Backbone as numpy.savetxt, mean C-alpha at the origin, in Angstrom:
# Nx Ny Nz CAx CAy CAz Cx Cy Cz
4.85 -1.57 -17.32 3.99 -0.38 -17.32 4.89 0.86 -17.32
4.44 1.88 -17.98 5.18 3.14 -18.03 4.66 4.04 -16.90
5.51 4.27 -15.91 5.11 5.06 -14.74 5.41 6.54 -14.94
4.57 7.40 -14.35 4.77 8.85 -14.44 6.06 9.28 -13.76
6.36 8.68 -12.61 7.58 9.01 -11.87 8.67 8.05 -12.31
9.74 8.60 -12.83 10.86 7.79 -13.30 12.13 8.22 -12.57
12.70 7.29 -11.81 13.94 7.55 -11.09 14.81 6.31 -11.18
16.09 6.51 -11.07 16.99 5.36 -11.01 16.91 4.75 -9.62
17.35 3.51 -9.50 17.36 2.88 -8.17 18.29 3.63 -7.22
19.36 4.21 -7.75 20.25 5.02 -6.91 19.52 6.24 -6.36
18.68 6.87 -7.20 17.90 8.02 -6.75 16.88 7.61 -5.68
16.19 6.47 -5.92 15.24 5.98 -4.93 15.95 5.68 -3.61
17.09 5.01 -3.70 17.85 4.63 -2.51 18.26 5.87 -1.71
18.62 6.95 -2.40 19.05 8.19 -1.74 17.86 8.88 -1.05
16.66 8.75 -1.61 15.48 9.43 -1.07 14.78 8.67 0.04
14.81 7.36 -0.04 14.09 6.52 0.93 15.07 5.96 1.95
14.62 5.76 3.15 15.46 5.09 4.14 15.64 3.63 3.75
16.54 2.97 4.43 16.86 1.58 4.11 15.63 0.67 4.17
14.83 0.78 5.24 13.65 -0.08 5.38 12.60 0.24 4.33
12.35 1.54 4.09 11.37 1.92 3.07 11.83 1.47 1.69
13.10 1.61 1.38 13.62 1.19 0.09 13.39 -0.31 -0.09
13.67 -1.10 0.94 13.50 -2.55 0.85 12.05 -2.91 0.55
11.09 -2.25 1.19 9.68 -2.55 0.96 9.22 -1.99 -0.39
9.41 -0.70 -0.59 8.87 -0.03 -1.78 9.54 -0.44 -3.08
10.82 -0.65 -3.07 11.53 -0.89 -4.33 12.01 -2.34 -4.51
12.05 -3.12 -3.41 12.51 -4.50 -3.51 11.43 -5.50 -3.08
10.23 -5.01 -2.83 9.07 -5.85 -2.49 9.25 -6.66 -1.20
9.99 -6.11 -0.26 10.11 -6.75 1.06 8.79 -6.54 1.81
8.65 -7.25 2.91 7.45 -7.13 3.75 7.89 -6.83 5.18
7.27 -5.80 5.77 7.58 -5.53 7.18 6.94 -6.62 8.04
7.48 -6.81 9.22 6.94 -7.82 10.14 5.52 -7.45 10.55
4.68 -8.46 10.65 3.30 -8.26 11.09 3.27 -7.61 12.47
2.26 -6.78 12.69 1.98 -6.12 13.97 3.02 -5.07 14.37
3.92 -4.66 13.45 4.95 -3.69 13.79 4.75 -2.33 13.12
3.90 -2.23 12.13 3.75 -0.99 11.37 3.05 0.10 12.15
3.55 1.32 12.02 2.99 2.42 12.80 1.60 2.84 12.34
1.17 2.44 11.15 -0.17 2.81 10.67 -1.22 1.74 10.94
-0.82 0.63 11.51 -1.75 -0.47 11.76 -2.95 -0.02 12.59
-2.72 0.69 13.66 -3.79 1.11 14.57 -4.26 2.54 14.35
-3.87 3.16 13.23 -4.31 4.52 12.92 -5.82 4.52 12.68
-6.54 5.36 13.41 -7.99 5.39 13.31 -8.55 6.76 12.92
-7.68 7.76 12.78 -8.16 9.10 12.42 -8.61 9.14 10.96
-9.47 10.11 10.66 -9.85 10.37 9.27 -8.65 10.96 8.55
-8.49 10.62 7.29 -7.39 11.17 6.51 -7.12 10.38 5.25
-6.00 10.70 4.63 -5.60 10.07 3.37 -4.30 9.31 3.53
-4.24 8.18 2.88 -3.01 7.38 2.82 -2.42 7.56 1.43
-1.16 7.93 1.39 -0.48 8.19 0.13 0.73 7.27 -0.03
1.23 7.20 -1.24 2.41 6.38 -1.52 3.61 6.94 -0.77
4.34 6.08 -0.08 5.51 6.49 0.68 6.67 6.90 -0.21
6.60 6.59 -1.50 7.68 6.96 -2.42 7.38 8.23 -3.19
6.16 8.34 -3.74 5.87 9.49 -4.62 4.78 10.43 -4.10
4.04 10.03 -3.07 3.05 10.91 -2.47 1.67 10.90 -3.11
1.44 10.10 -4.13 0.12 10.08 -4.77 -0.90 9.46 -3.82
-2.15 9.94 -3.86 -3.21 9.44 -2.99 -3.60 8.02 -3.38
-3.70 7.13 -2.37 -4.00 5.72 -2.62 -5.26 5.22 -1.94
-5.47 5.58 -0.67 -6.59 5.06 0.11 -7.18 6.14 1.00
-8.50 6.10 1.18 -9.18 6.96 2.15 -9.33 6.19 3.45
-9.27 6.89 4.56 -9.39 6.25 5.86 -10.71 5.51 6.04
-11.75 5.94 5.38 -13.06 5.29 5.51 -13.10 3.89 4.94
-12.09 3.51 4.15 -12.04 2.16 3.59 -11.11 1.25 4.38
-10.51 1.78 5.45 -9.61 0.98 6.28 -10.44 0.16 7.27
-10.02 -1.08 7.49 -10.72 -1.92 8.45 -9.74 -2.84 9.17
-10.16 -3.34 10.32 -9.33 -4.23 11.11 -9.55 -5.66 10.63
-8.62 -6.17 9.84 -8.75 -7.52 9.29 -8.13 -8.56 10.20
-7.36 -8.11 11.22 -6.71 -9.04 12.12 -5.48 -9.70 11.54
-4.97 -9.17 10.41 -3.83 -9.82 9.75 -2.47 -9.26 10.18
-2.46 -8.11 10.86 -1.20 -7.54 11.32 -0.64 -6.44 10.45
-1.35 -6.10 9.38 -0.95 -5.00 8.50 -2.18 -4.12 8.25
-1.98 -2.83 7.95 -3.12 -1.98 7.61 -3.88 -2.58 6.43
-5.21 -2.65 6.54 -6.03 -3.25 5.50 -7.10 -2.27 5.04
-7.36 -2.29 3.74 -8.35 -1.43 3.10 -9.19 -2.30 2.18
-10.46 -1.92 1.95 -11.27 -2.73 1.05 -11.31 -2.19 -0.38
-10.78 -0.98 -0.62 -10.65 -0.49 -1.99 -9.70 0.69 -2.03
-9.12 0.90 -3.21 -8.23 2.05 -3.40 -9.07 3.29 -3.68
-8.44 4.44 -3.61 -9.15 5.71 -3.79 -9.77 5.82 -5.19
-9.09 5.24 -6.18 -9.57 5.13 -7.57 -9.01 3.81 -8.12
-9.75 3.13 -8.97 -9.22 1.88 -9.53 -7.87 2.04 -10.22
-7.63 3.19 -10.82 -6.36 3.40 -11.54 -5.24 3.93 -10.65
-5.48 4.05 -9.34 -4.43 4.52 -8.42 -3.41 3.43 -8.14
-3.83 2.18 -8.27 -2.94 1.05 -8.00 -2.86 0.14 -9.23
-1.77 -0.57 -9.30 -1.55 -1.56 -10.35 -1.56 -2.93 -9.68
-2.32 -3.86 -10.24 -2.41 -5.21 -9.69 -1.64 -6.16 -10.61
-0.74 -6.95 -10.00 0.15 -7.82 -10.77 0.13 -9.22 -10.17
-0.02 -10.23 -11.02 0.05 -11.62 -10.54 1.42 -11.88 -9.93
1.42 -12.48 -8.75 2.66 -12.75 -8.01 2.66 -14.22 -7.59
3.56 -14.99 -8.17 3.65 -16.42 -7.87 4.92 -16.76 -7.09
5.48 -15.78 -6.38 6.69 -16.02 -5.60 6.35 -16.77 -4.31
7.34 -17.30 -3.68 7.22 -17.99 -2.40 6.24 -19.16 -2.43
6.03 -19.74 -3.61 5.16 -20.90 -3.74 3.69 -20.59 -3.54
3.30 -19.32 -3.64 1.91 -18.91 -3.45 1.42 -18.16 -4.68
0.12 -18.19 -4.89 -0.48 -17.38 -5.93 -1.17 -16.20 -5.26
-0.63 -15.00 -5.49 -1.15 -13.79 -4.86 -1.24 -12.69 -5.91
-1.81 -11.57 -5.51 -1.86 -10.40 -6.38 -1.12 -9.26 -5.69
-0.02 -8.86 -6.29 0.77 -7.75 -5.77 0.08 -6.44 -6.08
0.20 -5.48 -5.17 -0.33 -4.13 -5.37 0.85 -3.18 -5.46
0.90 -2.42 -6.56 1.92 -1.40 -6.75 1.26 -0.04 -6.95
1.99 1.00 -6.63 1.54 2.36 -6.93 1.57 2.51 -8.44
0.45 2.92 -9.04 0.38 3.08 -10.48 1.14 4.31 -10.96
1.51 5.20 -10.05 2.23 6.41 -10.41 3.75 6.21 -10.49
4.30 5.37 -9.58 5.77 5.21 -9.54 6.23 3.75 -9.57
5.28 2.80 -9.49 5.64 1.39 -9.55 6.15 0.81 -8.25
6.04 1.52 -7.16 6.53 1.01 -5.88 5.61 -0.07 -5.32
6.20 -1.07 -4.68 5.46 -2.17 -4.05 4.78 -1.65 -2.79
3.49 -1.96 -2.66 2.72 -1.54 -1.49 2.33 -2.71 -0.60
2.03 -3.84 -1.21 1.58 -5.02 -0.48 0.88 -5.96 -1.43
-0.18 -6.63 -0.95 -0.94 -7.57 -1.75 -2.42 -7.37 -1.50
-3.25 -7.81 -2.44 -4.70 -7.78 -2.26 -5.20 -9.22 -2.30
-6.14 -9.51 -1.39 -6.70 -10.85 -1.25 -8.23 -10.77 -1.31
-8.89 -11.80 -1.83 -10.36 -11.78 -1.91 -11.02 -12.29 -0.63
-10.47 -11.92 0.52 -11.02 -12.42 1.78 -11.39 -11.29 2.74
-11.80 -10.17 2.19 -12.25 -9.05 3.02 -13.71 -9.23 3.39
-13.99 -10.32 4.11 -15.36 -10.67 4.45 -16.03 -9.56 5.24
-17.27 -9.25 4.85 -18.03 -8.21 5.54 -17.76 -6.81 5.02
-16.87 -6.67 4.02 -16.61 -5.35 3.43 -17.46 -5.19 2.17
-17.67 -3.97 1.70 -18.48 -3.76 0.50 -17.91 -4.43 -0.76
-16.60 -4.62 -0.82 -15.98 -5.19 -2.03 -15.57 -6.65 -1.87
-15.42 -7.11 -0.63 -14.93 -8.46 -0.40 -13.42 -8.56 -0.53
-12.74 -7.42 -0.76 -11.29 -7.41 -0.93 -10.58 -6.94 0.34
-9.36 -7.40 0.50 -8.49 -6.94 1.60 -7.16 -6.53 1.00
-6.97 -5.21 0.86 -5.68 -4.67 0.43 -4.79 -4.65 1.67
-3.88 -5.57 1.76 -2.99 -5.75 2.90 -1.70 -4.97 2.61
-1.56 -3.80 3.22 -0.48 -2.88 2.87 0.59 -2.81 3.96
1.80 -2.55 3.55 2.90 -2.29 4.48 2.81 -0.84 4.97
2.89 -0.62 6.27 2.92 0.76 6.79 4.08 1.54 6.19
5.22 0.88 6.01 6.40 1.55 5.46 6.18 2.02 4.02
5.17 1.48 3.34 4.89 1.87 1.96 3.94 3.05 1.87
3.41 3.48 3.02 2.39 4.53 3.03 2.79 5.70 3.92
2.23 6.84 3.58 2.25 8.01 4.47 0.80 8.31 4.79
0.56 8.91 5.95 -0.79 9.26 6.36 -0.88 10.73 6.66
-1.92 11.37 6.12 -2.19 12.78 6.41 -3.58 12.87 7.01
-3.68 13.27 8.28 -5.00 13.38 8.90 -5.80 14.53 8.29
-7.11 14.36 8.29 -7.98 15.42 7.79 -9.23 14.85 7.16
-10.11 15.72 6.74 -11.37 15.34 6.13 -11.11 14.77 4.75
-11.53 13.53 4.51 -11.29 12.88 3.21 -12.43 13.10 2.23
-13.48 13.76 2.66 -14.62 13.99 1.77 -14.50 15.30 1.00
-13.62 16.17 1.43 -13.49 17.50 0.78 -12.76 17.40 -0.52
């Protein structure tokens, strides 16, 4: 995919901390139950930790019990890129920022009780949070 934000890996590495670089650019996963956004309950917007584009509204966040921040839909269908991921002997769907191609997490069809039935399981290190009214 041709992303709007184009940077070399050296540029990304210089801008992001070591842990963020590992998650966003190398598809690492932070340990469950350790992310600072897991228990965030305020109204606001979640944006890409690499490029700042808006990804999720707080109203779509729910407690899935999985240990990572979970959302049932992205702010717009074209805000994220979904890619088949068959690594680690599993069949999953990777979620990337459609603006810069950074790895955010995975989406699973087990968001039971949500309007979409989806669970976007995101790494806190892949997101930034800005509190405020998300309806404006």
